[in-house]
CSV table of C-alpha atoms and ligand atoms in Angstrom, one decimal:
chain,number,residue,atom,x,y,z
A,1,UNK,CA,57.3,-113.3,-47.4
A,2,UNK,CA,54.7,-111.7,-45.2
A,3,UNK,CA,52.4,-109.7,-46.7
A,4,UNK,CA,52.0,-107.5,-43.5
A,5,UNK,CA,51.0,-103.7,-44.0
A,6,UNK,CA,54.0,-101.1,-42.2
A,7,UNK,CA,52.6,-98.6,-39.8
A,8,UNK,CA,54.4,-95.6,-38.0
A,9,UNK,CA,52.7,-94.3,-35.3
A,10,UNK,CA,53.8,-91.1,-33.1
A,11,UNK,CA,53.2,-90.8,-29.5
A,12,UNK,CA,53.8,-87.4,-28.8
A,13,UNK,CA,53.3,-88.0,-25.4
A,14,UNK,CA,52.5,-84.5,-23.2
A,15,UNK,CA,54.3,-82.4,-26.3
A,16,UNK,CA,53.5,-80.4,-28.9
A,17,UNK,CA,51.3,-76.9,-29.5
A,18,UNK,CA,48.8,-76.0,-32.5
A,19,UNK,CA,52.0,-74.9,-34.7
A,20,UNK,CA,53.2,-78.8,-34.9
A,21,UNK,CA,50.0,-79.9,-35.6
A,22,UNK,CA,50.0,-78.0,-38.8
A,23,UNK,CA,53.7,-78.6,-39.4
A,24,UNK,CA,54.0,-82.3,-39.1
A,25,UNK,CA,50.5,-83.4,-41.0
A,26,UNK,CA,52.0,-81.0,-43.3
A,27,UNK,CA,55.4,-82.6,-44.2
A,28,UNK,CA,53.7,-85.7,-43.7
A,29,UNK,CA,51.0,-85.4,-46.2
A,30,UNK,CA,53.6,-83.8,-48.8
A,31,UNK,CA,56.3,-86.4,-49.0
A,32,UNK,CA,54.3,-89.8,-48.2
A,33,UNK,CA,52.0,-91.8,-49.8
A,34,UNK,CA,49.4,-94.3,-48.4
A,35,UNK,CA,52.1,-97.4,-48.5
A,36,UNK,CA,51.8,-97.3,-44.8
A,37,UNK,CA,49.4,-96.8,-42.2
A,38,UNK,CA,50.7,-93.6,-40.7
A,39,UNK,CA,48.9,-93.0,-37.0
A,40,UNK,CA,50.0,-89.7,-34.9
A,41,UNK,CA,49.2,-89.9,-31.5
A,42,UNK,CA,48.8,-86.3,-29.6
A,43,UNK,CA,47.4,-85.4,-26.5
A,44,UNK,CA,44.0,-85.0,-26.5
A,45,UNK,CA,43.4,-81.0,-26.4
A,46,UNK,CA,45.0,-81.4,-30.3
A,47,UNK,CA,43.2,-84.1,-31.5
A,48,UNK,CA,40.2,-81.8,-33.3
A,49,UNK,CA,43.2,-79.6,-34.4
A,50,UNK,CA,44.8,-82.4,-36.0
A,51,UNK,CA,42.1,-84.4,-37.5
A,52,UNK,CA,40.8,-81.5,-39.1
A,53,UNK,CA,44.5,-81.3,-41.1
A,54,UNK,CA,44.9,-84.6,-41.4
A,55,UNK,CA,41.0,-84.6,-43.3
A,56,UNK,CA,41.9,-86.0,-47.3
A,57,UNK,CA,45.3,-87.4,-46.6
A,58,UNK,CA,45.8,-90.6,-45.6
A,59,UNK,CA,47.2,-89.9,-42.3
A,60,UNK,CA,45.1,-91.0,-39.1
A,61,UNK,CA,44.9,-89.7,-35.8
A,62,UNK,CA,44.6,-91.6,-32.1
A,63,UNK,CA,44.6,-90.9,-28.6
A,64,UNK,CA,47.1,-91.6,-26.0
A,65,UNK,CA,44.1,-93.2,-23.8
A,66,UNK,CA,40.8,-93.6,-22.7
A,67,UNK,CA,38.5,-93.7,-19.9
A,68,UNK,CA,37.8,-97.7,-19.3
A,69,UNK,CA,34.1,-96.0,-18.6
A,70,UNK,CA,31.8,-95.3,-21.7
A,71,UNK,CA,30.5,-92.3,-20.1
A,72,UNK,CA,29.1,-91.0,-16.5
A,73,UNK,CA,30.5,-89.1,-13.3
A,74,UNK,CA,34.7,-89.8,-13.6
A,75,UNK,CA,35.4,-85.7,-13.7
A,76,UNK,CA,38.4,-85.1,-15.9
A,77,UNK,CA,38.4,-88.8,-17.9
A,78,UNK,CA,37.7,-89.1,-22.1
A,79,UNK,CA,35.8,-91.6,-23.3
A,80,UNK,CA,36.4,-94.3,-26.2
A,81,UNK,CA,33.2,-93.1,-27.1
A,82,UNK,CA,33.9,-89.7,-27.7
A,83,UNK,CA,37.3,-90.4,-29.6
A,84,UNK,CA,35.4,-92.4,-31.8
A,85,UNK,CA,32.7,-89.3,-32.5
A,86,UNK,CA,35.2,-86.6,-33.0
A,87,UNK,CA,37.0,-88.8,-36.2
A,88,UNK,CA,40.0,-91.2,-34.3
A,89,UNK,CA,40.5,-94.3,-35.5
A,90,UNK,CA,43.2,-95.5,-32.5
A,91,UNK,CA,44.0,-95.7,-29.0
A,92,UNK,CA,46.7,-96.3,-27.3
A,93,UNK,CA,46.1,-98.7,-24.5
A,94,UNK,CA,48.9,-99.8,-21.2
A,95,UNK,CA,51.8,-97.3,-22.3
A,96,UNK,CA,54.2,-98.0,-19.6
A,97,UNK,CA,54.2,-94.9,-18.4
A,98,UNK,CA,50.6,-95.2,-18.1
A,99,UNK,CA,51.5,-98.7,-16.0
A,100,UNK,CA,54.5,-97.2,-14.0
A,101,UNK,CA,53.4,-93.5,-13.2
A,102,UNK,CA,49.1,-94.5,-12.8
A,103,UNK,CA,49.3,-97.8,-11.6
A,104,UNK,CA,47.5,-99.3,-14.5
A,105,UNK,CA,46.9,-102.8,-14.5
A,106,UNK,CA,46.5,-106.1,-16.7
A,107,UNK,CA,43.2,-106.3,-15.7
A,108,UNK,CA,42.3,-102.4,-16.3
A,109,UNK,CA,44.4,-102.4,-19.1
A,110,UNK,CA,42.4,-105.7,-20.5
A,111,UNK,CA,39.0,-103.6,-19.7
A,112,UNK,CA,39.9,-99.9,-21.6
A,113,UNK,CA,41.1,-102.7,-24.8
A,114,UNK,CA,37.6,-103.5,-24.9
A,115,UNK,CA,35.8,-100.5,-24.6
A,116,UNK,CA,38.0,-99.2,-27.2
A,117,UNK,CA,36.8,-102.0,-29.7
A,118,UNK,CA,33.5,-101.6,-28.4
A,119,UNK,CA,33.6,-98.0,-29.7
A,120,UNK,CA,34.7,-99.6,-32.9
A,121,UNK,CA,38.5,-97.9,-32.8
A,122,UNK,CA,41.4,-99.7,-33.0
A,123,UNK,CA,43.2,-100.6,-29.6
A,124,UNK,CA,47.2,-100.5,-30.0
A,125,UNK,CA,48.5,-102.6,-26.7
A,126,UNK,CA,51.7,-101.7,-25.1
A,127,UNK,CA,53.8,-104.4,-23.5
A,128,UNK,CA,56.8,-104.7,-22.5
A,129,UNK,CA,59.3,-105.2,-19.8
A,130,UNK,CA,61.6,-103.2,-17.4
A,131,UNK,CA,65.7,-104.2,-16.8
A,132,UNK,CA,65.6,-106.2,-14.4
A,133,UNK,CA,63.3,-108.4,-15.5
A,134,UNK,CA,64.9,-108.8,-18.7
A,135,UNK,CA,68.4,-109.6,-16.7
A,136,UNK,CA,66.4,-111.6,-14.2
A,137,UNK,CA,65.0,-113.8,-17.7
A,138,UNK,CA,61.8,-112.8,-17.0
A,139,UNK,CA,60.6,-111.1,-20.0
A,140,UNK,CA,58.6,-114.0,-21.9
A,141,UNK,CA,57.1,-114.1,-18.7
A,142,UNK,CA,55.8,-110.8,-18.6
A,143,UNK,CA,54.9,-110.0,-21.6
A,144,UNK,CA,52.7,-112.6,-22.0
A,145,UNK,CA,51.0,-112.2,-18.8
A,146,UNK,CA,49.9,-108.9,-20.6
A,147,UNK,CA,49.1,-110.3,-23.3
A,148,UNK,CA,47.0,-113.1,-22.0
A,149,UNK,CA,45.1,-111.1,-19.3
A,150,UNK,CA,43.5,-109.3,-22.8
A,151,UNK,CA,43.1,-112.1,-24.7
A,152,UNK,CA,41.5,-114.4,-22.3
A,153,UNK,CA,38.4,-113.8,-22.8
A,154,UNK,CA,35.5,-115.4,-25.3
A,155,UNK,CA,36.2,-113.2,-27.8
A,156,UNK,CA,40.2,-113.0,-27.7
A,157,UNK,CA,40.5,-114.0,-31.2
A,158,UNK,CA,38.3,-111.2,-32.5
A,159,UNK,CA,40.4,-108.9,-30.4
A,160,UNK,CA,43.7,-110.4,-31.6
A,161,UNK,CA,42.4,-109.9,-35.1
A,162,UNK,CA,41.4,-106.1,-34.5
A,163,UNK,CA,44.6,-104.9,-32.0
A,164,UNK,CA,48.2,-103.7,-32.9
A,165,UNK,CA,50.5,-104.8,-30.5
A,166,UNK,CA,53.4,-102.1,-29.5
A,167,UNK,CA,56.5,-103.7,-27.6
A,168,UNK,CA,57.7,-101.1,-26.2
A,169,UNK,CA,60.8,-102.7,-23.6
A,170,UNK,CA,60.4,-100.0,-21.0
A,171,UNK,CA,64.5,-100.1,-20.5
A,172,UNK,CA,64.8,-98.4,-24.1
A,173,UNK,CA,61.8,-96.1,-23.5
A,174,UNK,CA,63.0,-92.4,-23.6
A,175,UNK,CA,66.9,-93.5,-22.9
A,176,UNK,CA,68.4,-93.4,-26.2
A,177,UNK,CA,69.4,-97.1,-25.7
A,178,UNK,CA,67.4,-99.1,-28.3
A,179,UNK,CA,66.9,-102.9,-28.3
A,180,UNK,CA,69.6,-104.2,-31.3
A,181,UNK,CA,67.7,-105.7,-34.4
A,182,UNK,CA,68.6,-109.3,-33.6
A,183,UNK,CA,67.0,-108.7,-29.7
A,184,UNK,CA,64.0,-106.7,-31.0
A,185,UNK,CA,63.4,-109.5,-34.0
A,186,UNK,CA,64.0,-112.6,-31.3
A,187,UNK,CA,61.5,-111.0,-29.4
A,188,UNK,CA,58.6,-110.4,-31.7
A,189,UNK,CA,58.9,-113.6,-32.4
A,190,UNK,CA,58.3,-115.2,-28.9
A,191,UNK,CA,55.5,-113.1,-28.9
A,192,UNK,CA,54.3,-114.0,-32.2
A,193,UNK,CA,54.3,-117.6,-31.6
A,194,UNK,CA,52.2,-117.1,-28.1
A,195,UNK,CA,49.6,-115.2,-30.0
A,196,UNK,CA,49.8,-118.4,-32.7
A,197,UNK,CA,48.3,-120.3,-29.0
A,198,UNK,CA,44.7,-118.2,-30.0
A,199,UNK,CA,45.2,-118.5,-33.7
A,200,UNK,CA,48.1,-119.5,-36.0
A,201,UNK,CA,46.8,-117.3,-38.6
A,202,UNK,CA,45.5,-114.6,-37.0
A,203,UNK,CA,48.9,-114.5,-35.4
A,204,UNK,CA,50.7,-113.9,-38.6
A,205,UNK,CA,48.8,-111.0,-39.8
A,206,UNK,CA,49.1,-109.3,-36.2
A,207,UNK,CA,51.1,-106.2,-36.7
A,208,UNK,CA,53.8,-105.8,-34.2
A,209,UNK,CA,55.5,-102.7,-33.6
A,210,UNK,CA,59.0,-101.5,-31.9
A,211,UNK,CA,59.6,-99.2,-29.7
A,212,UNK,CA,62.1,-97.8,-27.2
A,213,UNK,CA,64.5,-95.1,-28.8
A,214,UNK,CA,64.0,-95.4,-32.3
A,215,UNK,CA,65.6,-92.4,-34.5
A,216,UNK,CA,66.4,-92.0,-37.8
A,217,UNK,CA,69.2,-93.5,-38.1
A,218,UNK,CA,68.5,-96.8,-36.1
A,219,UNK,CA,65.0,-97.3,-38.2
A,220,UNK,CA,66.1,-99.6,-41.2
A,221,UNK,CA,68.2,-101.7,-39.6
A,222,UNK,CA,64.5,-102.6,-37.3
A,223,UNK,CA,62.4,-102.6,-39.6
A,224,UNK,CA,64.6,-105.2,-42.1
A,225,UNK,CA,63.4,-107.5,-39.1
A,226,UNK,CA,61.2,-109.9,-40.6
A,227,UNK,CA,58.7,-109.5,-37.6
A,228,UNK,CA,58.6,-105.9,-36.6
A,229,UNK,CA,56.0,-104.3,-38.6
A,230,UNK,CA,56.9,-100.6,-38.0
A,231,UNK,CA,57.4,-98.5,-35.2
A,232,UNK,CA,56.0,-96.5,-32.0
A,233,UNK,CA,57.9,-93.4,-31.4
A,234,UNK,CA,58.1,-91.2,-28.6
A,235,UNK,CA,60.4,-88.2,-28.7
A,236,UNK,CA,61.5,-88.8,-32.8
A,237,UNK,CA,58.1,-87.8,-33.9
A,238,UNK,CA,58.4,-84.4,-32.8
A,239,UNK,CA,60.2,-83.6,-35.6
A,240,UNK,CA,59.0,-83.6,-38.8
A,241,UNK,CA,62.2,-84.3,-40.4
A,242,UNK,CA,63.1,-87.3,-38.3
A,243,UNK,CA,59.6,-88.7,-37.8
A,244,UNK,CA,59.8,-88.4,-42.1
A,245,UNK,CA,63.0,-90.2,-42.2
A,246,UNK,CA,61.6,-93.3,-39.9
A,247,UNK,CA,58.6,-93.0,-41.9
A,248,UNK,CA,60.4,-93.5,-45.0
A,249,UNK,CA,63.1,-96.3,-44.0
A,250,UNK,CA,60.2,-98.4,-42.7
A,251,UNK,CA,58.4,-98.5,-45.9
A,252,UNK,CA,61.7,-99.3,-47.5
A,253,UNK,CA,62.5,-101.9,-45.2
A,254,UNK,CA,62.0,-105.5,-45.4
B,301,13P,P1,60.7,-92.7,-27.2
B,301,13P,O1,61.3,-92.6,-28.7
B,301,13P,O2,61.1,-91.4,-26.7
B,301,13P,O3,62.3,-93.7,-26.5
B,301,13P,O4,59.6,-93.2,-26.7
B,301,13P,C1,58.9,-94.4,-26.8
B,301,13P,C2,57.8,-94.9,-26.4
B,301,13P,O5,57.4,-95.2,-25.5
B,301,13P,C3,56.5,-94.6,-27.9
B,301,13P,O6,55.2,-94.9,-27.5
């Protein structure tokens, strides 16, 4: 039996309003306790408002991305240092949309993880294979490559002990095609086995989230799986009622 704490994270992507910030924080604060880590990732422009609204609640706030540099002449970028100063606790790194749409490579993602960690923030590292890669039997090679570049450094085990990993199969993101609980469990278990090569003890403690079309009606079955420690939710995290139901299902599961 594991003692890993559940985490439910909501990635708003480029969605949301100030009104939704208030409604979401109030709904979650009124209906959840600190039985699990609940983290919201709104766009940068709503971070300050959300951090303010979530003060005195157990809800944590994070950013969806950050610059690889900590400061300097990088127009349009936001650094991990700034996110830490404003009260963020987490940063999503390597989301598949950033890998696919903005050309983020495994190496750049690894550098961003290092930048995030240098600021005492927790990286939520996203990994995942495309449909073609899964069909070609390349899933674990792809996931291992995505992880290895981050972890094959002298401080690799320290990084592993401080980060959260989100397995998000690209074919399940925004498509309504959720991985079955069995397939997600099998992949999570293989990820944990790979991580054990760095440290068997830490591998057992790492929080492994599943992401990809998580909804209120599939959250319970997924979260009953032994290696699924919670969710990184996209679309359904924009609806307070639905996101709350997902949080409740995750807390109850396993
Ligand atoms: P959906 O839940 O909308 O499929 O998005 C998942 C995701 O990309 C979360 O980061």
